[in-house]
Coordinates of C-alpha atoms in Angstrom, one line a residue:
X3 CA 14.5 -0.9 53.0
X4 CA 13.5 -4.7 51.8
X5 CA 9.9 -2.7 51.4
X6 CA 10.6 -0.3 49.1
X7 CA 12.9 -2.6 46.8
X8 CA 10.2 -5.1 46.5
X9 CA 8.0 -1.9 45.8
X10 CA 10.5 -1.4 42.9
X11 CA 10.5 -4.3 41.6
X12 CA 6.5 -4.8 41.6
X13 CA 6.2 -1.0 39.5
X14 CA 9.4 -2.0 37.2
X15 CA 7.5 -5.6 36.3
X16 CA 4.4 -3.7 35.8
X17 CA 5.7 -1.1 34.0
X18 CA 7.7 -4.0 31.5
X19 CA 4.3 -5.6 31.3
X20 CA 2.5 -2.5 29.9
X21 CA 5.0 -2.0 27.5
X22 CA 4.5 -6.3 26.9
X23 CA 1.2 -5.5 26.0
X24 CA 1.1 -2.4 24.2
X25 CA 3.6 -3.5 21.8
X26 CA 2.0 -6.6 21.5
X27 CA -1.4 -4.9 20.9
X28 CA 0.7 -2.6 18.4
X29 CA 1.7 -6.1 16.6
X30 CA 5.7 -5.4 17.2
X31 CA 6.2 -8.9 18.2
X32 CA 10.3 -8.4 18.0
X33 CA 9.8 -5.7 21.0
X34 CA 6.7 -7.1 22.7
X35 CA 8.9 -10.4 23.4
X36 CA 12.0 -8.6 24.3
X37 CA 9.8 -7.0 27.1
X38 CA 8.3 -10.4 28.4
X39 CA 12.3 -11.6 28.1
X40 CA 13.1 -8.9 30.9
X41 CA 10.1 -9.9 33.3
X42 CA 10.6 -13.7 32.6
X43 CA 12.6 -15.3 30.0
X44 CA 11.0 -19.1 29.9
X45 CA 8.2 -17.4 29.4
X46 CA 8.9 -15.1 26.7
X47 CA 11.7 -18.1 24.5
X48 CA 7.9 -19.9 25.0
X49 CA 6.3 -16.7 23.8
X50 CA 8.4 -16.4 20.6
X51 CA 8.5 -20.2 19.4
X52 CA 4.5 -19.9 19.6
X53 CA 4.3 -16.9 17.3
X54 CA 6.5 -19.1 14.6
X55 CA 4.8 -21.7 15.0
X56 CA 1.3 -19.8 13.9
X57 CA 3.6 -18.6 10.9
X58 CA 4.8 -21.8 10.3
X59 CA 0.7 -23.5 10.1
X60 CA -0.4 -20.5 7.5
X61 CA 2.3 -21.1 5.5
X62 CA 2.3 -25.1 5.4
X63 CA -1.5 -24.4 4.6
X64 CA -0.1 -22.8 1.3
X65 CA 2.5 -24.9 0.7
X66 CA 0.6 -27.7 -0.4
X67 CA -1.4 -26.5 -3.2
X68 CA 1.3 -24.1 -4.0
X69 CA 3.9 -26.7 -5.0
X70 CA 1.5 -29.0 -6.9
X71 CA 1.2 -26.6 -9.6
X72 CA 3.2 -23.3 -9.5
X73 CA 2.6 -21.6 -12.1
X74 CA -1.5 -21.9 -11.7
X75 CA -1.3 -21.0 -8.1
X76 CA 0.8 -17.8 -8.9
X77 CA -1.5 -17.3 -12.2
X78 CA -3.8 -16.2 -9.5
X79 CA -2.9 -12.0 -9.7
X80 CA -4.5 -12.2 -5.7
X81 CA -2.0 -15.3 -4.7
X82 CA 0.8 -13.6 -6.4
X83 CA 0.7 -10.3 -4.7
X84 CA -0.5 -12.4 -0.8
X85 CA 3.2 -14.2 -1.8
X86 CA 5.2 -11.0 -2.2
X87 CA 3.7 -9.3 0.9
X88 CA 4.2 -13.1 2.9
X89 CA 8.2 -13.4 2.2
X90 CA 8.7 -9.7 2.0
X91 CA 6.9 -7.6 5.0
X92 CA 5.8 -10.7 6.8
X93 CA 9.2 -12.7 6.5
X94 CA 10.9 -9.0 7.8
X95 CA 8.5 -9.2 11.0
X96 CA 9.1 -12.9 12.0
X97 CA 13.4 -12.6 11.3
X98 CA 13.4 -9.8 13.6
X99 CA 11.3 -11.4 15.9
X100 CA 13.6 -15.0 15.9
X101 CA 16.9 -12.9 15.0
X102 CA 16.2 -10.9 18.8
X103 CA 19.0 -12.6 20.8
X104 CA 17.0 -13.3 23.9
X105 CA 20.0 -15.0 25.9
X106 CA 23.8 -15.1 25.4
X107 CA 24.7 -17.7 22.5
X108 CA 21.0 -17.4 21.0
X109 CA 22.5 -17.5 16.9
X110 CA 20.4 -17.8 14.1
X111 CA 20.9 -18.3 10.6
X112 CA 18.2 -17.4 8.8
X113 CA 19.1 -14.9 6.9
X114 CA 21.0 -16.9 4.7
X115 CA 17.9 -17.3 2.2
X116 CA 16.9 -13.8 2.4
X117 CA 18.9 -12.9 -0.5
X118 CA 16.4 -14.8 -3.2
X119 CA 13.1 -13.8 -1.4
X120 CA 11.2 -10.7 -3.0
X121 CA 12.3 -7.5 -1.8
X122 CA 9.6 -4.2 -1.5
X123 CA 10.4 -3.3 -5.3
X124 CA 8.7 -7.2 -6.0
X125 CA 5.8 -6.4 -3.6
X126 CA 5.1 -3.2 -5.2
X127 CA 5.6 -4.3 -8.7
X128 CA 3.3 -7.1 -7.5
X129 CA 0.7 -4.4 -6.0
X130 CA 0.6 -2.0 -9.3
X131 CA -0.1 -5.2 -11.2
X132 CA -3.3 -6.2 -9.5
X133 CA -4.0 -2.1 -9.8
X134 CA -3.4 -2.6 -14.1
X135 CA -5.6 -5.3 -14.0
X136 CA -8.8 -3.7 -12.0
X137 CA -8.3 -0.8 -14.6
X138 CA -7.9 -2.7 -18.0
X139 CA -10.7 -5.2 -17.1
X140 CA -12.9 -3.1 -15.2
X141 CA -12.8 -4.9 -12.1
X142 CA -14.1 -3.9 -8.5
X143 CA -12.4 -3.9 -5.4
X144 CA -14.6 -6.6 -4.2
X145 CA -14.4 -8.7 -7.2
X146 CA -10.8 -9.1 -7.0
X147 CA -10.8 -9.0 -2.8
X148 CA -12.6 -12.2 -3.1
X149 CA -10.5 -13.4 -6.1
X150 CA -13.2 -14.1 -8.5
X151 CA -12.0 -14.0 -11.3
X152 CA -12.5 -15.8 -14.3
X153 CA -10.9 -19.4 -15.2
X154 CA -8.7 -19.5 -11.4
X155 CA -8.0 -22.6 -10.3
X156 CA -6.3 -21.7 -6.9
X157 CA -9.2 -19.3 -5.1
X158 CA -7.9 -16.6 -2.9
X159 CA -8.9 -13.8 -2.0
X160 CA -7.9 -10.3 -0.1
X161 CA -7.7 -9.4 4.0
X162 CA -8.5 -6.2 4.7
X163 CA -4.6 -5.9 5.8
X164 CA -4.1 -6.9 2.4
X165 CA -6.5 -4.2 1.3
X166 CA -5.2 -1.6 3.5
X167 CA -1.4 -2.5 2.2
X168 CA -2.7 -2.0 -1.7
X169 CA -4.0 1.7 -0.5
X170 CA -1.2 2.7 0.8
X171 CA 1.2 1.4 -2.3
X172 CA -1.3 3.4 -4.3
X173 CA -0.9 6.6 -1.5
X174 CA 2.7 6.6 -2.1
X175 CA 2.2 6.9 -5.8
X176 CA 0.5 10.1 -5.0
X177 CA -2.3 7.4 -6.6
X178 CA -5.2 8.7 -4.8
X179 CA -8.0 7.2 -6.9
X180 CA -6.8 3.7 -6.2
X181 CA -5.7 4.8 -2.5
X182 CA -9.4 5.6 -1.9
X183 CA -11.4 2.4 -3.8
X184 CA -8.5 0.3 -1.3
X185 CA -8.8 1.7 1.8
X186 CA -12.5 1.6 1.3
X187 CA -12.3 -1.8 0.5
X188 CA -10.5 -2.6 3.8
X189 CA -12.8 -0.5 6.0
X190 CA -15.8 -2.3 4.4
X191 CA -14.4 -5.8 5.6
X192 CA -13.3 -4.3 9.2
X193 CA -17.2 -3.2 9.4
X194 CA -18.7 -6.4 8.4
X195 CA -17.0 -8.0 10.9
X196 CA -13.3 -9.6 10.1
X197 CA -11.0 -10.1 12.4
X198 CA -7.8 -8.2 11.6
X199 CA -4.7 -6.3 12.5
X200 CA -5.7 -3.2 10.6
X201 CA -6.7 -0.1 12.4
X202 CA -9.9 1.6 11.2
X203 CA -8.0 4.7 12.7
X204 CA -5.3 4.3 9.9
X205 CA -7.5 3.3 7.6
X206 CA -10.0 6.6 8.2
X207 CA -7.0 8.6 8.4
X208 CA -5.2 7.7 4.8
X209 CA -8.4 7.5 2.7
X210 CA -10.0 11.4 4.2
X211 CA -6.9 12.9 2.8
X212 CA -7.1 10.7 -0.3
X213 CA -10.9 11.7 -0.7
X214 CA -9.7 15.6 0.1
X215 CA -6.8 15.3 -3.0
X216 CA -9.5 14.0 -5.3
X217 CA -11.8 17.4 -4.7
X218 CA -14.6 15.7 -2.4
X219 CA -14.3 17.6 0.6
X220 CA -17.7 16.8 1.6
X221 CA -16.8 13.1 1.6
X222 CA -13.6 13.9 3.2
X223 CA -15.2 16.0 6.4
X224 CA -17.2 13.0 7.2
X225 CA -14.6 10.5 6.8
X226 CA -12.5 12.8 9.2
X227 CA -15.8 13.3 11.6
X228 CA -15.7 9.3 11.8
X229 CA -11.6 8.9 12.2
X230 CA -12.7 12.1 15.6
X231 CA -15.5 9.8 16.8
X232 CA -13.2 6.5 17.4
X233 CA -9.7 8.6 18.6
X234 CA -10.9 12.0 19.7
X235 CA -7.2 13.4 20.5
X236 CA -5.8 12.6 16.9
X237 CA -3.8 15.5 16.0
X238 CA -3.7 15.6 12.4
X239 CA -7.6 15.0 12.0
X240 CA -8.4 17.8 14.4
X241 CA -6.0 20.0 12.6
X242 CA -7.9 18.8 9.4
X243 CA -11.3 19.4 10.3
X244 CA -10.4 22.6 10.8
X245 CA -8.3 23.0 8.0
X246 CA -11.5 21.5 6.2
X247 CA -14.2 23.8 7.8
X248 CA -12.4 26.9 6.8
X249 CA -12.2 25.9 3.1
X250 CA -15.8 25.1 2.9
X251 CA -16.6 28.4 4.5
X252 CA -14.1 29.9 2.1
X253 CA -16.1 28.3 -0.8
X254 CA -19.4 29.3 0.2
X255 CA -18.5 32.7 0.0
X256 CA -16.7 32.6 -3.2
X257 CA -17.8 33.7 -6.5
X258 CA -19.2 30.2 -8.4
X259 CA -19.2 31.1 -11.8
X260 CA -16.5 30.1 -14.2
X261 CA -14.1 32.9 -15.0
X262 CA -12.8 32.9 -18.8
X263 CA -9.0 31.4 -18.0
X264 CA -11.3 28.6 -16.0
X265 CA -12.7 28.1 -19.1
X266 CA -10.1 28.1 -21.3
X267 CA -7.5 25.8 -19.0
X268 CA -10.6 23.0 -19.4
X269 CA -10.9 23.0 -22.8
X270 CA -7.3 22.7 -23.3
X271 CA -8.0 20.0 -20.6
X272 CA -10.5 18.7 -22.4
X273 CA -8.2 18.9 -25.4
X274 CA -5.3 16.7 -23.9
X275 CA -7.6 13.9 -23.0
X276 CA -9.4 13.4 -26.3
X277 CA -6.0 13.2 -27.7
X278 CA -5.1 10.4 -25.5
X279 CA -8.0 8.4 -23.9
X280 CA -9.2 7.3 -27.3
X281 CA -6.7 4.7 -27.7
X282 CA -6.5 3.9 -24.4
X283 CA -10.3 3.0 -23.9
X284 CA -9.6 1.7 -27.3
X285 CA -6.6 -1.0 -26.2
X286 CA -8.8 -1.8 -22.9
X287 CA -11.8 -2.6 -24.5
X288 CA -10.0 -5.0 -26.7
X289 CA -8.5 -6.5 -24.3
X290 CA -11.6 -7.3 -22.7
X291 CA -13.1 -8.4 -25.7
X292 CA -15.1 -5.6 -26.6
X293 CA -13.5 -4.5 -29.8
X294 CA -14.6 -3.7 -33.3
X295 CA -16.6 -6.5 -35.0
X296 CA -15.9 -7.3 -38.9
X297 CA -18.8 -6.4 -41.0
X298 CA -20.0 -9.4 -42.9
X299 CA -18.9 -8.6 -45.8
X300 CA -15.4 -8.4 -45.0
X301 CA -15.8 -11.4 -42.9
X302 CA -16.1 -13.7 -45.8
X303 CA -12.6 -12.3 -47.2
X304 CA -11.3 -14.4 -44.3
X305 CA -10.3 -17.9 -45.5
X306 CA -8.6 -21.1 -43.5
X307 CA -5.9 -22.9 -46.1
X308 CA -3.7 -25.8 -46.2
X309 CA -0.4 -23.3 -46.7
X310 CA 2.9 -25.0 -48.2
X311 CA 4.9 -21.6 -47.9
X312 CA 4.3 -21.0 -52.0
X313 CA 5.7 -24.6 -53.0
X314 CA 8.7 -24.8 -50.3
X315 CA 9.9 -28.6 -51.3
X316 CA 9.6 -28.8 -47.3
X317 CA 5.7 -28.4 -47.2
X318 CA 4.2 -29.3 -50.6
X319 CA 3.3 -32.9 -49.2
X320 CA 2.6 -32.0 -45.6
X321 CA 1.4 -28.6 -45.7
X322 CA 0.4 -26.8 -42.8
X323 CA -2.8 -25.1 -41.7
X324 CA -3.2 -21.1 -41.6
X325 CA -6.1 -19.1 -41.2
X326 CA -6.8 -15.3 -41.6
X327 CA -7.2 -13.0 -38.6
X328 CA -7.7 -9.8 -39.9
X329 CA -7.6 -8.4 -43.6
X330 CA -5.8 -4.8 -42.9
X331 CA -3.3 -5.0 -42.3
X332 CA -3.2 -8.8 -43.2
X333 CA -2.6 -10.9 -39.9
X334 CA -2.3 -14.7 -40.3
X335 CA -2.1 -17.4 -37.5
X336 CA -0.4 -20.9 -38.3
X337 CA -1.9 -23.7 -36.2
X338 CA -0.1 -26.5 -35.0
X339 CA 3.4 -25.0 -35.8
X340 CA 5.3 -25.8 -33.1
X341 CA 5.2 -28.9 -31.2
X342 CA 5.0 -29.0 -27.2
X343 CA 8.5 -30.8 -26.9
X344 CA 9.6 -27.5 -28.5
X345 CA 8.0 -25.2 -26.7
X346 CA 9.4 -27.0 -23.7
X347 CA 13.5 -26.8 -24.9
X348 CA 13.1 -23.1 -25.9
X349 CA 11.5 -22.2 -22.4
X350 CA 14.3 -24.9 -20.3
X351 CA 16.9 -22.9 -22.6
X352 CA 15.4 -19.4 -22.1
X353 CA 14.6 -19.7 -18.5
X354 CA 18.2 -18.9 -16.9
X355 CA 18.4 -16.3 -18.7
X356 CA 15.6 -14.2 -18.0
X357 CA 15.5 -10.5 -17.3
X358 CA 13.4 -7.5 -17.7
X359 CA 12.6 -6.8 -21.0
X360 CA 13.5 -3.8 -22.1
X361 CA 12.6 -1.7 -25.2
X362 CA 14.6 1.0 -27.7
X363 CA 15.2 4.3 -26.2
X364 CA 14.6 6.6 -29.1
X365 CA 16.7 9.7 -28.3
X366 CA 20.0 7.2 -27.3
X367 CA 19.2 4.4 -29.8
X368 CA 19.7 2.4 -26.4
X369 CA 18.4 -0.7 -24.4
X370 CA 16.1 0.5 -21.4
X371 CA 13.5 -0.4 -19.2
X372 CA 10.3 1.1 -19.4
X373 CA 7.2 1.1 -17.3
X374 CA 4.9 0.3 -20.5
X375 CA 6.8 -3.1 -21.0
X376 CA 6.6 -5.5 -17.7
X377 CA 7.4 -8.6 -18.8
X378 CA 11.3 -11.0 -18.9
X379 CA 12.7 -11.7 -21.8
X380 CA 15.7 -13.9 -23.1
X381 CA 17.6 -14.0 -26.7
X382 CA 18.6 -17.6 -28.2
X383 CA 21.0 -18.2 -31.4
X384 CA 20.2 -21.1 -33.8
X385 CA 23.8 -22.2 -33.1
X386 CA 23.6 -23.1 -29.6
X387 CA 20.8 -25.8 -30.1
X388 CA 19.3 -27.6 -32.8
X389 CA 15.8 -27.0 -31.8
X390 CA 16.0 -23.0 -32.3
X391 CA 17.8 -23.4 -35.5
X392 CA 14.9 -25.9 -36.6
X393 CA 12.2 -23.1 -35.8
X394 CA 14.4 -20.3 -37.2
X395 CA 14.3 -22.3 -40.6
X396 CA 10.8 -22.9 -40.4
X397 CA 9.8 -19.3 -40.1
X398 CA 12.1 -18.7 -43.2
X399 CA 10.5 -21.1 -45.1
X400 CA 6.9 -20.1 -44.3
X401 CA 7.1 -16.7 -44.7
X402 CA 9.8 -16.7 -47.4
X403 CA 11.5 -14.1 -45.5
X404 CA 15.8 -14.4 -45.3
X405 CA 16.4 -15.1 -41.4
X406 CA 19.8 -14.4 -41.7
X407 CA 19.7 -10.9 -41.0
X408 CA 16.9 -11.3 -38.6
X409 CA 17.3 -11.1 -34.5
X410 CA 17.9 -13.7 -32.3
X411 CA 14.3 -15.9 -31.1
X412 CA 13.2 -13.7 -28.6
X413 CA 11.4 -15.3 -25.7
X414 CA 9.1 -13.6 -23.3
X415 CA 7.1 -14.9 -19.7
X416 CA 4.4 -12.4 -18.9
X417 CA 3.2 -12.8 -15.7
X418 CA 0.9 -11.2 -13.2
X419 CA -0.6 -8.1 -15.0
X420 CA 2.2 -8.1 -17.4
X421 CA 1.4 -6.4 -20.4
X422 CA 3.4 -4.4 -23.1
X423 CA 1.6 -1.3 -24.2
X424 CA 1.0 0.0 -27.5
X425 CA 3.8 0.0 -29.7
X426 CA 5.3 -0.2 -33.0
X427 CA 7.9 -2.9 -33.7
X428 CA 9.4 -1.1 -36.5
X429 CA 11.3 2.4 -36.6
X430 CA 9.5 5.6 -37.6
X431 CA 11.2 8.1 -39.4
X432 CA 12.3 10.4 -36.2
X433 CA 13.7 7.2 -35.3
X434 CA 16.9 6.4 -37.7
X435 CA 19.1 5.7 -35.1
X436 CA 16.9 2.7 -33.5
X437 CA 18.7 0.1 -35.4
X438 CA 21.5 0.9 -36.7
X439 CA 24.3 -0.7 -34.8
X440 CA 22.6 -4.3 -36.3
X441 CA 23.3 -2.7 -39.7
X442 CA 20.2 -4.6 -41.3
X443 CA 17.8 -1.9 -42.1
X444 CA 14.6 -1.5 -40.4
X445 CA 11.9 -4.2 -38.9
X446 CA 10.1 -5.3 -42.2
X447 CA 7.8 -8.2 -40.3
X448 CA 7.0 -9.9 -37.1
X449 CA 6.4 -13.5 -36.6
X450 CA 5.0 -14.4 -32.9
X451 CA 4.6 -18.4 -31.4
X452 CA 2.2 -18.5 -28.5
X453 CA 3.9 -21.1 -26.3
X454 CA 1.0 -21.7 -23.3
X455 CA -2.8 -20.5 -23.3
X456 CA -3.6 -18.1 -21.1
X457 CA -6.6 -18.9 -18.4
X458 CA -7.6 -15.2 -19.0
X459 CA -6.5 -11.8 -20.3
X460 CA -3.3 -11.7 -22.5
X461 CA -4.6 -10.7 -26.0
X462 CA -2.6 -9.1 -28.7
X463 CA -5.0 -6.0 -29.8
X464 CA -4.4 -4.2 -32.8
X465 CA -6.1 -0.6 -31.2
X466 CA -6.1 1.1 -34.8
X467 CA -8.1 -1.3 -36.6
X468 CA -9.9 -3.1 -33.3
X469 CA -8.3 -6.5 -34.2
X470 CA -8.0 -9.1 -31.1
X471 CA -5.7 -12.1 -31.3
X472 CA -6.2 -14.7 -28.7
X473 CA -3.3 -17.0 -27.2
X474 CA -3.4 -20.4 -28.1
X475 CA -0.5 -22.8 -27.7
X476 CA 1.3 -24.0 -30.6
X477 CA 0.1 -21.8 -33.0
X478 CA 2.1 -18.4 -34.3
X479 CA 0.9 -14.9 -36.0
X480 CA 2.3 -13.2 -38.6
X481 CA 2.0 -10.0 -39.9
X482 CA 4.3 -7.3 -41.9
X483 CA 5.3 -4.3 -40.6
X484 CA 6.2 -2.1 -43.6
X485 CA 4.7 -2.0 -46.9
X486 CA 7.0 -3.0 -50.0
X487 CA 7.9 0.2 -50.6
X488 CA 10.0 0.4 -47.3
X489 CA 7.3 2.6 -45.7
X490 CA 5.9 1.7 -42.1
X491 CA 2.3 0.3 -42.2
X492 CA 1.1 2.2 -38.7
X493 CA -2.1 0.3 -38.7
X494 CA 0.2 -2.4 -37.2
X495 CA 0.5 -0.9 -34.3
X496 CA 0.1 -3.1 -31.2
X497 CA -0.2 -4.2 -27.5
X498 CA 0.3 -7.3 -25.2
X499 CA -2.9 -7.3 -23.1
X500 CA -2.3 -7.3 -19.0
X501 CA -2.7 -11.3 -18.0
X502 CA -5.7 -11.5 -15.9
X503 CA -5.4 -14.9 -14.8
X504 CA -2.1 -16.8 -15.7
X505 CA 1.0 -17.5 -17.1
X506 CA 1.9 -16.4 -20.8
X507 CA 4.7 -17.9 -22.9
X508 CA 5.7 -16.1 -26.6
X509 CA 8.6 -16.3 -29.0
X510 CA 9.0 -13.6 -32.0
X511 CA 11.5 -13.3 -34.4
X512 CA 12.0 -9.5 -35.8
X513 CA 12.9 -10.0 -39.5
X514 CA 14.4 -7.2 -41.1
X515 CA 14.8 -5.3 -44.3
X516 CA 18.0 -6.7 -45.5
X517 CA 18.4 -9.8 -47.7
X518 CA 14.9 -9.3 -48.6
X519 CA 15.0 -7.2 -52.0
X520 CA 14.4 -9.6 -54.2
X521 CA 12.3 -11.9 -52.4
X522 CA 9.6 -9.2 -51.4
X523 CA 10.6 -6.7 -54.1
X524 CA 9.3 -2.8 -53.9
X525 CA 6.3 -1.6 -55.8
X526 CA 6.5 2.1 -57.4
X527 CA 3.5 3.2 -54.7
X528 CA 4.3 4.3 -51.0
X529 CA 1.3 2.3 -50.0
X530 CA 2.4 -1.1 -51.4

């Protein structure tokens, strides 16, 4: 009898330390030790305060740099996203892990942060961002794996867990052309030799159905042929090859030539995109820097002045410098306009109140959200400090322009890849609704103070004329966005570039139509 229960014992301990190590293997830590717990609890309290400690090292090695300087570290788009993923995913694994109540009375409180750490909506947002950027600035997967990008000054770069997380944000997007550059990536650092929790089987198996959406099914047999060769018995790519084979055969048989609908559905396909990828490649070559040039000839129409805002008592003996940016429609940049101790109040004042920007809904005439606008944004009154009302008279001054029917400053923090896509800031005609609950008539100008430089990316692009403005703190633009007659100028239509590398400050200051008729009177022509 003694016999067999030791027998019992021996297969029940052996079968707890298969489970130990296939969980383990599996990297499910939380269950792995709760398995070691049950064979021998010393061992596995000793197990767990290990693993922390490991967790603990990689992130004091961050910690360091990371506090130094903030705002550079995260400017990084790579360190940014590595950040999310750390204090989202990873920070789930290790709670559960130190959470597991090994013993009676084991309490923990960790959770008690939790609420203020990025959630998976931060780690995607984070994800996409890093997928604008490789798109607007024509960056490869192993440019931005290794985090070389331009002007850093925290280098990071990407582990092929990293990689593989990226493809599978993309997957679930139904985002298979950024599923299949990522998961590629990742397979291409597993086969050079990196040491990493990612399974090639995974890997194999999310990219050949990623390849098979995209119409490569070549590409996606051999992909599947390679997931076969390292896990034979894997169901879904045996019930893909086959799935696979019979389509090729299908296709081989099939008529090749192009019937007249085929025809027809790809030149109204052909149709759609020329009616939108022109100002698309338009606003990404800009923001890369690859716009329009100015002929010479309209070149030397661009002057630099000592401006005193037409004989304003305030600047006749201390004017200030502008400069010409563009001709049409006229954009102007004054330097030196704002002081640093300024920018500094507006962004202490702004910062607690920062949110997602939003933009005007035009079928409610509402505040939303929108996909095209990823930035935060705050509003300030002149009245509540004397800083913003010193700026609000400035801009009044300069521009000669009555603020007092204008909106609030508006500041905005655009950070990894945030961009805000081509736009108008002024209402078109199917819009009458848009501002009509400020009573003040429609946008008539824009004035916009860059508040930090921006290592890289971040332009304001004008994609209908090819006109580029570059940040530079302490200096604002200023351009009108309706003619004197009340008309909209659409040549004014604009976009915040994606920030490459970064962290971009702005204020603007929407000035509107009323209060202005007799200081920027009408002309009898629609285009004046």
């Amino acid at each position: 009898m003694q016999v067999v229960l030791e027998i019992k014992r021996w297969i029940s301990t052996l079968c707890l330390y298969l489970l130990y190590i296939m969980y383990a293997w599996m990297k499910d830590y939380s269950v792995a030790t709760y398995f070691l717990f049950q064979m021998n609890p010393k061992l596995a309290e000793e197990s767990k305060l290990e693993q922390i400690k490991k967790w603990a090292e990689k992130l004091d090695q961050l910690t360091d740099t990371a506090t130094k300087d903030p705002e550079g570290f995260l400017g990084h788009p790579v360190n940014a996203f590595k950040l999310m993923k750390r204090l989202n995913t990873e920070w789930g694994e290790l709670e559960s892990l130190v959470l597991k109540d090994m013993s009676d009375g084991f309490i923990s409180n960790m959770t008690i942060q939790r609420q203020f750490f990025p959630n998976d909506e931060d780690q995607t947002g984070a994800a996409k961002a890093l997928l604008r950027l490789q798109d607007t600035y024509n960056l490869d997967t192993d440019t931005l794996s290794r985090g070389n990008l331009p002007g850093v000054k925290h280098k990071s770069f990407l582990t092929a867990e990293d990689c593989f997380e990226l493809g599978k944000i993309a997957y679930t997007e139904a985002d298979y052309y950024h599923t299949e550059l990522w998961m590629e990536q990742a397979l291409k650092q597993l086969d050079e030799g990196e040491v990493s929790s990612a399974d090639k089987v995974y890997i194999l198996d999310y990219l050949s159905y990623a390849v098979y959406q995209q119409g490569d099914l070549g590409k996606a047999m051999m992909l599947t042929k390679r997931l076969l060769e390292l896990d034979p018995e894997h169901q879904r790519a045996n019930g893909n090859m086959k799935y696979f084979e019979y389509i090729m055969a299908k296709e081989k048989e099939a008529n090749k030539s192009s019937t007249d609908s085929e025809d027809q559905m790809e030149k109204e396909t052909e149709v759609k995109k020329k009616d939108y990828l022109p100002e698309r490649r338009k606003y990404e070559m800009l923001c890369r820097g690859e716009g329009l040039k100015m002929t010479p000839r309209r070149q030397k129409r661009l002057f630099c002045r000592y401006y005193d805002g037409n004989r304003n008592p305030r600047y006749i003996l201390g004017p200030v410098k502008q400069e010409d940016e563009w001709d049409k429609p006229r954009i102007v940049r004054f330097l030196d306009i704002i002081s640093d101790e300024e920018i500094e109040t507006v962004k202490e004042l702004a910062k607690p109140r920062l949110s997602r920007a939003t933009v005007h809904d035009p079928e409610t005439g509402k505040l939303t959200t929108a996909h095209y606008r990823v930035s935060k944004s705050a509003w300030l009154s002149g009245y509540e400090s004397p800083v913003v009302s010193r700026i609000n008279t400035r801009i009044q001054d300069l521009t000669g322009l009555d603020v007092s029917t204008a909106e609030e400053l508006q500041v905005a923090n655009y950070g990894v890849g945030g961009q805000y896509e081509p736009h108008f800031d002024f209402a078109r005609k199917d819009e009458p609704d848009a501002f009509k609950e400020l009573g003040t008539g429609n946008r008539i100008a824009t004035w916009l103070f860059y508040m930090s430089d921006v290592s890289a990316g971040g332009a304001t692009v004008f994609p209908e004329v090819g006109a580029s403005v570059w940040p530079k703190k302490g200096t604002a633009v200023f351009w009108y966005n309706l003619f004197p007659s009340g008309e909209g100028d659409y040549s004014t239509r604009h976009a915040a570039c994606p920030v490459l590398v970064g962290n971009k400050w702005v204020s603007n200051k929407w000035l509107h139509e009323r209060g202005q008729e007799f200081r920027r009177p009408c002309t009898l022509s629609e285009l004046e």
